[in-house]
């Protein structure tokens, strides 16, 4: 039954609006209404709130009770909604109020938008996203890459410089502890490396395995990257946390490396040729164990010692002998004899 005493002139107010929710309130207006309304005589008043979406004629009841505010969630972004309310008591119901209109906000930008802009290589789009200041510039993608790491790895210098202009941190690490500089070093992306170093990238930062950018440049067989890192203060004797390998030992000890140019660049830069790893093995010992014949010869030419023994008592000759590699046995024998005559 319609009860004219319950007719209202106010509409729902909006305390807060996001891209997915609208917070409605009628606290102040209902308080004023109740001052002139005798609840003792007419009974308690409750509020019914209804909503419809733009483009729809169907009203949906959102709330019916004695509270003075309601939060409607799970709305669509950038969409207009209409709200109305009416009052009820034990005797009847008032007329619906006029409509209140609210529009949800656009979906805020996120790290996904930054990553998408970088992948597209669009400087304009990337600047637009970053200028709004909504998205986290350090947000990782599903592989754990920040936008800066992605740009560094893909050699996207313009994207990388824009990210740095907007204060991307060159020393942010991913889940394995790697930085953008490490990814650029592995790929030999020199211009990206230079931009990162100029922006304060830590040349001697290490990942969770103790690998530095110099280790990664060695793994990637990037001689020019090695030269750039050393020029900027890279420690040639940084050791990983597992085997205690320096970059030179790592070059010698990895089966898929043994790159002579890389080793020569490290030696030329001042790497200790007879540095020992955690097992007491030198670069030469490790080189013999994985049969890098050419690199063994280079190390010997640069004066690698033949008398040093590992923690288990092997020297370069006995390691070569135990591996059955007669070519290496002969090489080491020849150098041993040559040194005796000097």
CSV table of C-alpha atoms in Angstrom, one decimal:
chain,number,residue,atom,x,y,z
A,1,UNK,CA,0.0,0.0,0.0
A,2,UNK,CA,1.3,3.5,-0.9
A,3,UNK,CA,2.0,5.6,2.1
A,4,UNK,CA,2.5,9.2,1.2
A,5,UNK,CA,4.2,10.0,4.6
A,6,UNK,CA,7.1,7.9,3.3
A,7,UNK,CA,7.6,9.8,0.1
A,8,UNK,CA,11.1,11.4,-0.1
A,9,UNK,CA,12.7,14.2,-2.0
A,10,UNK,CA,16.3,13.0,-1.6
A,11,UNK,CA,18.2,10.5,-3.8
A,12,UNK,CA,21.1,8.2,-3.0
A,13,UNK,CA,24.5,9.9,-2.6
A,14,UNK,CA,27.8,8.4,-3.7
A,15,UNK,CA,30.6,8.2,-1.2
A,16,UNK,CA,33.1,6.4,-3.4
A,17,UNK,CA,33.2,5.2,-7.0
A,18,UNK,CA,35.8,2.9,-8.5
A,19,UNK,CA,36.0,1.0,-11.8
A,20,UNK,CA,34.1,-2.0,-10.2
A,21,UNK,CA,32.1,-0.6,-7.3
A,22,UNK,CA,29.9,2.3,-6.2
A,23,UNK,CA,29.4,3.1,-2.5
A,24,UNK,CA,25.9,4.5,-1.9
A,25,UNK,CA,24.8,6.5,1.1
A,26,UNK,CA,21.6,8.0,2.4
A,27,UNK,CA,22.7,8.6,6.0
A,28,UNK,CA,22.4,12.4,6.2
A,29,UNK,CA,19.1,12.6,4.3
A,30,UNK,CA,17.4,9.8,6.2
A,31,UNK,CA,18.5,11.4,9.5
A,32,UNK,CA,16.8,14.6,8.5
A,33,UNK,CA,13.7,12.8,7.3
A,34,UNK,CA,13.3,10.9,10.6
A,35,UNK,CA,13.4,14.1,12.6
A,36,UNK,CA,10.0,14.9,11.3
A,37,UNK,CA,8.8,11.3,11.2
A,38,UNK,CA,7.3,9.7,14.3
A,39,UNK,CA,8.7,6.2,14.3
A,40,UNK,CA,7.0,5.5,17.6
A,41,UNK,CA,3.6,6.0,16.1
A,42,UNK,CA,4.3,4.9,12.5
A,43,UNK,CA,6.8,2.1,13.0
A,44,UNK,CA,10.4,1.7,12.0
A,45,UNK,CA,11.4,2.7,8.5
A,46,UNK,CA,13.6,0.6,6.3
A,47,UNK,CA,15.1,1.5,2.9
A,48,UNK,CA,14.8,-0.3,-0.4
A,49,UNK,CA,17.5,0.6,-3.0
A,50,UNK,CA,17.2,-0.4,-6.7
A,51,UNK,CA,19.6,-0.1,-9.7
A,52,UNK,CA,19.5,-0.3,-13.4
A,53,UNK,CA,22.3,-0.3,-16.0
A,54,UNK,CA,22.3,2.2,-18.9
A,55,UNK,CA,20.6,0.6,-21.8
A,56,UNK,CA,18.4,-1.5,-19.7
A,57,UNK,CA,14.9,-0.8,-18.4
A,58,UNK,CA,15.0,-3.5,-15.8
A,59,UNK,CA,15.4,-2.4,-12.2
A,60,UNK,CA,17.2,-4.7,-9.8
A,61,UNK,CA,16.7,-4.5,-6.0
A,62,UNK,CA,20.1,-4.1,-4.3
A,63,UNK,CA,19.2,-3.7,-0.7
A,64,UNK,CA,16.2,-3.8,1.7
A,65,UNK,CA,17.0,-3.0,5.3
A,66,UNK,CA,17.7,-0.6,8.1
A,67,UNK,CA,21.3,0.4,7.1
A,68,UNK,CA,22.2,3.8,5.7
A,69,UNK,CA,24.7,2.8,3.0
A,70,UNK,CA,25.4,0.0,0.6
A,71,UNK,CA,28.3,-0.9,-1.6
A,72,UNK,CA,27.5,-2.4,-5.0
A,73,UNK,CA,30.4,-4.4,-6.3
A,74,UNK,CA,31.1,-6.4,-9.5
A,75,UNK,CA,30.1,-3.6,-11.8
A,76,UNK,CA,31.5,-3.0,-15.3
A,77,UNK,CA,34.1,-0.3,-15.8
A,78,UNK,CA,33.3,2.9,-17.5
A,79,UNK,CA,29.6,2.2,-17.4
A,80,UNK,CA,26.7,4.4,-16.3
A,81,UNK,CA,24.2,3.2,-13.6
A,82,UNK,CA,21.0,4.6,-12.2
A,83,UNK,CA,19.9,4.3,-8.6
A,84,UNK,CA,16.7,5.0,-6.7
A,85,UNK,CA,15.3,4.4,-3.3
A,86,UNK,CA,12.1,4.3,-1.3
A,87,UNK,CA,11.1,3.9,2.3
A,88,UNK,CA,8.9,1.2,3.9
A,89,UNK,CA,7.2,0.7,7.2
A,90,UNK,CA,4.6,-1.8,8.6
A,91,UNK,CA,1.8,0.1,6.9
A,92,UNK,CA,3.1,0.6,3.4
A,93,UNK,CA,5.7,1.9,1.0
A,94,UNK,CA,6.6,5.4,-0.3
A,95,UNK,CA,7.0,6.4,-3.9
A,96,UNK,CA,10.4,5.8,-5.6
A,97,UNK,CA,12.8,8.7,-5.4
A,98,UNK,CA,14.1,10.4,-8.5
A,99,UNK,CA,17.1,8.7,-10.1
A,100,UNK,CA,20.7,9.3,-9.1
A,101,UNK,CA,23.3,8.7,-11.8
A,102,UNK,CA,26.8,7.5,-11.4
A,103,UNK,CA,29.4,6.2,-13.8
A,104,UNK,CA,32.1,3.7,-12.9
A,105,UNK,CA,35.7,4.7,-13.6
A,106,UNK,CA,37.8,3.3,-16.4
A,107,UNK,CA,39.8,0.2,-15.6
A,108,UNK,CA,43.1,1.5,-14.1
A,109,UNK,CA,46.3,0.9,-16.0
A,110,UNK,CA,48.5,-1.9,-14.7
A,111,UNK,CA,51.9,-3.5,-15.3
A,112,UNK,CA,50.2,-5.5,-18.1
A,113,UNK,CA,49.7,-2.3,-20.0
A,114,UNK,CA,53.4,-1.3,-19.6
A,115,UNK,CA,54.5,-4.7,-20.8
A,116,UNK,CA,52.1,-4.6,-23.7
A,117,UNK,CA,53.5,-1.2,-24.8
A,118,UNK,CA,57.1,-2.4,-24.5
A,119,UNK,CA,56.4,-5.5,-26.5
A,120,UNK,CA,54.7,-3.5,-29.2
A,121,UNK,CA,57.7,-1.2,-29.3
A,122,UNK,CA,55.4,1.9,-29.2
A,123,UNK,CA,57.2,4.8,-27.6
A,124,UNK,CA,54.0,6.9,-27.8
A,125,UNK,CA,51.8,4.3,-26.1
A,126,UNK,CA,54.5,3.6,-23.4
A,127,UNK,CA,54.8,7.3,-22.5
A,128,UNK,CA,51.0,7.6,-22.4
A,129,UNK,CA,50.7,4.7,-19.9
A,130,UNK,CA,53.6,5.9,-17.8
A,131,UNK,CA,52.4,9.5,-17.7
A,132,UNK,CA,49.2,8.5,-16.0
A,133,UNK,CA,51.2,7.1,-13.1
A,134,UNK,CA,48.6,4.4,-12.4
A,135,UNK,CA,50.7,1.3,-13.3
A,136,UNK,CA,53.6,-0.2,-11.3
A,137,UNK,CA,56.6,0.3,-13.5
A,138,UNK,CA,58.3,-2.6,-11.6
A,139,UNK,CA,55.5,-5.1,-12.2
A,140,UNK,CA,56.7,-8.5,-13.3
A,141,UNK,CA,55.2,-10.4,-16.2
A,142,UNK,CA,54.3,-14.1,-15.9
A,143,UNK,CA,58.0,-15.0,-16.4
A,144,UNK,CA,59.1,-12.6,-13.6
A,145,UNK,CA,60.5,-10.0,-16.0
A,146,UNK,CA,60.0,-6.3,-15.2
A,147,UNK,CA,59.4,-4.1,-18.3
A,148,UNK,CA,63.0,-2.9,-18.0
A,149,UNK,CA,64.4,-6.4,-18.0
A,150,UNK,CA,62.3,-7.2,-21.0
A,151,UNK,CA,63.6,-4.1,-22.9
A,152,UNK,CA,67.2,-5.0,-21.9
A,153,UNK,CA,66.9,-8.6,-23.0
A,154,UNK,CA,65.2,-7.7,-26.3
A,155,UNK,CA,67.7,-4.9,-27.1
A,156,UNK,CA,64.8,-2.3,-27.2
A,157,UNK,CA,66.9,0.7,-26.4
A,158,UNK,CA,64.2,3.4,-26.9
A,159,UNK,CA,61.8,1.5,-24.7
A,160,UNK,CA,64.5,1.0,-22.1
A,161,UNK,CA,65.4,4.7,-22.1
A,162,UNK,CA,61.8,5.8,-21.7
A,163,UNK,CA,61.4,3.4,-18.7
A,164,UNK,CA,64.6,4.8,-17.1
A,165,UNK,CA,63.2,8.4,-17.8
A,166,UNK,CA,60.2,7.4,-15.7
A,167,UNK,CA,62.4,6.1,-12.9
A,168,UNK,CA,62.4,2.4,-13.5
A,169,UNK,CA,64.9,0.9,-11.0
A,170,UNK,CA,67.9,-0.6,-12.9
A,171,UNK,CA,68.8,-2.7,-9.9
A,172,UNK,CA,65.4,-4.5,-9.4
A,173,UNK,CA,65.9,-8.2,-9.3
A,174,UNK,CA,63.6,-11.0,-10.5
A,175,UNK,CA,62.8,-14.2,-8.6
A,176,UNK,CA,66.2,-15.6,-9.4
A,177,UNK,CA,68.0,-12.4,-8.4
A,178,UNK,CA,68.9,-11.3,-11.9
A,179,UNK,CA,68.9,-7.6,-13.0
A,180,UNK,CA,68.2,-5.9,-16.3
A,181,UNK,CA,72.0,-5.5,-16.8
A,182,UNK,CA,72.5,-9.3,-16.5
A,183,UNK,CA,70.0,-10.0,-19.2
A,184,UNK,CA,71.5,-7.3,-21.5
A,185,UNK,CA,75.0,-8.7,-20.8
A,186,UNK,CA,74.1,-12.2,-21.7
A,187,UNK,CA,72.8,-11.0,-25.0
A,188,UNK,CA,75.6,-8.5,-25.6
A,189,UNK,CA,73.2,-5.6,-26.0
A,190,UNK,CA,75.8,-2.9,-25.5
A,191,UNK,CA,73.7,0.2,-25.9
A,192,UNK,CA,71.2,-1.0,-23.4
A,193,UNK,CA,74.1,-2.0,-21.0
A,194,UNK,CA,75.5,1.5,-21.3
A,195,UNK,CA,72.2,3.2,-20.6
A,196,UNK,CA,71.7,1.0,-17.6
A,197,UNK,CA,75.2,1.6,-16.2
A,198,UNK,CA,74.7,5.4,-16.7
A,199,UNK,CA,71.5,5.1,-14.7
A,200,UNK,CA,73.2,3.5,-11.8
A,201,UNK,CA,73.0,-0.2,-12.5
A,202,UNK,CA,75.2,-2.1,-10.0
A,203,UNK,CA,77.9,-3.7,-12.2
A,204,UNK,CA,78.8,-6.2,-9.4
A,205,UNK,CA,75.3,-7.2,-8.3
A,206,UNK,CA,74.9,-11.0,-8.2
A,207,UNK,CA,71.9,-13.3,-8.5
A,208,UNK,CA,70.8,-16.0,-6.1
A,209,UNK,CA,73.5,-18.3,-7.5
A,210,UNK,CA,76.2,-15.7,-7.0
A,211,UNK,CA,76.5,-15.0,-10.8
A,212,UNK,CA,77.3,-11.4,-11.8
A,213,UNK,CA,76.7,-9.6,-15.1
A,214,UNK,CA,80.3,-10.6,-16.0
A,215,UNK,CA,79.5,-14.3,-15.5
A,216,UNK,CA,76.4,-13.9,-17.7
A,217,UNK,CA,78.4,-12.1,-20.4
A,218,UNK,CA,80.9,-15.0,-20.2
A,219,UNK,CA,78.0,-17.5,-20.5
A,220,UNK,CA,76.7,-15.6,-23.5
A,221,UNK,CA,80.2,-15.5,-25.1
A,222,UNK,CA,80.0,-11.7,-25.4
A,223,UNK,CA,83.5,-10.3,-25.6
A,224,UNK,CA,82.4,-6.7,-26.1
A,225,UNK,CA,80.1,-6.9,-23.2
A,226,UNK,CA,82.9,-8.2,-21.0
A,227,UNK,CA,85.1,-5.3,-22.0
A,228,UNK,CA,82.3,-2.8,-21.2
A,229,UNK,CA,81.7,-4.3,-17.8
A,230,UNK,CA,85.3,-4.4,-16.9
A,231,UNK,CA,85.7,-0.8,-18.0
A,232,UNK,CA,82.8,0.0,-15.6
A,233,UNK,CA,84.4,-1.7,-12.6
A,234,UNK,CA,83.3,-5.3,-12.9
A,235,UNK,CA,85.1,-7.6,-10.5
A,236,UNK,CA,87.0,-10.2,-12.5
A,237,UNK,CA,87.3,-12.5,-9.5
A,238,UNK,CA,83.6,-12.6,-8.4
A,239,UNK,CA,82.8,-16.2,-7.5
A,240,UNK,CA,79.5,-18.0,-7.7
A,241,UNK,CA,78.0,-19.5,-4.5
A,242,UNK,CA,78.1,-23.1,-5.7
A,243,UNK,CA,81.4,-24.1,-7.1
A,244,UNK,CA,83.2,-20.8,-6.5
A,245,UNK,CA,83.8,-20.2,-10.2
A,246,UNK,CA,85.2,-16.9,-11.4
A,247,UNK,CA,84.1,-15.9,-14.9
A,248,UNK,CA,87.3,-17.3,-16.4
A,249,UNK,CA,86.9,-20.7,-14.6
A,250,UNK,CA,83.3,-20.7,-15.7
A,251,UNK,CA,84.3,-20.2,-19.3
A,252,UNK,CA,86.8,-23.1,-19.0
A,253,UNK,CA,84.5,-25.4,-17.0
A,254,UNK,CA,81.2,-25.3,-18.9
A,255,UNK,CA,81.0,-27.9,-21.6
A,256,UNK,CA,79.0,-25.6,-23.9
A,257,UNK,CA,81.5,-22.8,-23.6
A,258,UNK,CA,85.3,-22.9,-23.8
A,259,UNK,CA,85.2,-19.8,-26.0
A,260,UNK,CA,88.8,-18.8,-26.7
A,261,UNK,CA,88.0,-15.1,-27.4
A,262,UNK,CA,86.1,-14.8,-24.2
A,263,UNK,CA,88.9,-16.3,-22.2
A,264,UNK,CA,91.5,-14.1,-23.9
A,265,UNK,CA,89.4,-11.0,-23.1
A,266,UNK,CA,89.2,-11.9,-19.4
A,267,UNK,CA,92.9,-12.7,-19.2
A,268,UNK,CA,93.7,-9.5,-21.1
A,269,UNK,CA,91.6,-7.6,-18.5
A,270,UNK,CA,93.6,-9.1,-15.7
A,271,UNK,CA,91.7,-12.2,-14.6
A,272,UNK,CA,93.8,-14.5,-12.4
A,273,UNK,CA,94.6,-17.4,-14.6
A,274,UNK,CA,95.4,-19.8,-11.6
A,275,UNK,CA,92.5,-18.8,-9.3
A,276,UNK,CA,91.2,-21.8,-7.5
A,277,UNK,CA,87.5,-22.8,-7.2
A,278,UNK,CA,86.0,-24.5,-4.1
A,279,UNK,CA,87.4,-27.9,-5.2
A,280,UNK,CA,90.9,-26.5,-5.6
A,281,UNK,CA,90.6,-26.6,-9.4
A,282,UNK,CA,92.0,-23.9,-11.7
A,283,UNK,CA,90.6,-22.8,-15.1
A,284,UNK,CA,93.1,-25.3,-16.6
A,285,UNK,CA,91.9,-28.2,-14.5
A,286,UNK,CA,88.3,-27.5,-15.4
A,287,UNK,CA,89.2,-27.1,-19.0
A,288,UNK,CA,90.9,-30.4,-19.1
A,289,UNK,CA,88.0,-32.2,-17.5
A,290,UNK,CA,85.6,-31.0,-20.2
A,291,UNK,CA,88.1,-31.5,-23.1
A,292,UNK,CA,88.3,-27.9,-24.3
A,293,UNK,CA,91.6,-28.6,-26.2
A,294,UNK,CA,92.0,-25.2,-27.8
A,295,UNK,CA,91.3,-23.3,-24.7
A,296,UNK,CA,93.7,-25.5,-22.7
A,297,UNK,CA,96.4,-24.5,-25.2
A,298,UNK,CA,95.6,-20.8,-24.8
A,299,UNK,CA,95.7,-21.1,-20.9
A,300,UNK,CA,99.1,-22.8,-21.2
A,301,UNK,CA,100.4,-20.1,-23.5
A,302,UNK,CA,99.4,-17.6,-20.9
A,303,UNK,CA,101.3,-19.4,-18.2
A,304,UNK,CA,98.7,-21.5,-16.5
A,305,UNK,CA,100.6,-23.5,-13.9
A,306,UNK,CA,100.9,-27.3,-14.3
A,307,UNK,CA,102.1,-28.1,-10.8
A,308,UNK,CA,98.9,-27.1,-9.0
A,309,UNK,CA,96.8,-29.9,-7.6
A,310,UNK,CA,93.1,-30.1,-6.8
A,311,UNK,CA,91.7,-30.9,-3.4
A,312,UNK,CA,91.7,-34.6,-4.4
A,313,UNK,CA,95.4,-34.5,-5.5
A,314,UNK,CA,95.1,-34.3,-9.3
A,315,UNK,CA,97.1,-32.0,-11.5
A,316,UNK,CA,96.4,-31.1,-15.1
A,317,UNK,CA,98.4,-34.0,-16.5
A,318,UNK,CA,96.8,-36.7,-14.3
A,319,UNK,CA,93.3,-35.2,-15.0
A,320,UNK,CA,94.0,-35.5,-18.7
A,321,UNK,CA,95.4,-39.0,-18.3
A,322,UNK,CA,92.4,-40.2,-16.3
A,323,UNK,CA,90.0,-38.9,-18.9
A,324,UNK,CA,91.8,-40.9,-21.6
A,325,UNK,CA,92.2,-37.8,-23.8
A,326,UNK,CA,95.6,-38.5,-25.4
A,327,UNK,CA,95.5,-35.3,-27.4
A,328,UNK,CA,95.4,-33.3,-24.1
A,329,UNK,CA,98.0,-35.6,-22.5
A,330,UNK,CA,100.3,-34.8,-25.3
A,331,UNK,CA,99.6,-31.1,-25.2
A,332,UNK,CA,100.4,-30.9,-21.5
A,333,UNK,CA,103.4,-33.1,-21.9
A,334,UNK,CA,104.8,-30.9,-24.6
A,335,UNK,CA,104.3,-27.7,-22.5
A,336,UNK,CA,105.8,-29.4,-19.5
A,337,UNK,CA,108.9,-30.3,-21.4
A,338,UNK,CA,109.1,-26.8,-23.0
A,339,UNK,CA,109.0,-25.1,-19.6
A,340,UNK,CA,111.8,-27.3,-18.3
A,341,UNK,CA,114.1,-26.1,-21.1
A,342,UNK,CA,113.3,-22.4,-20.4
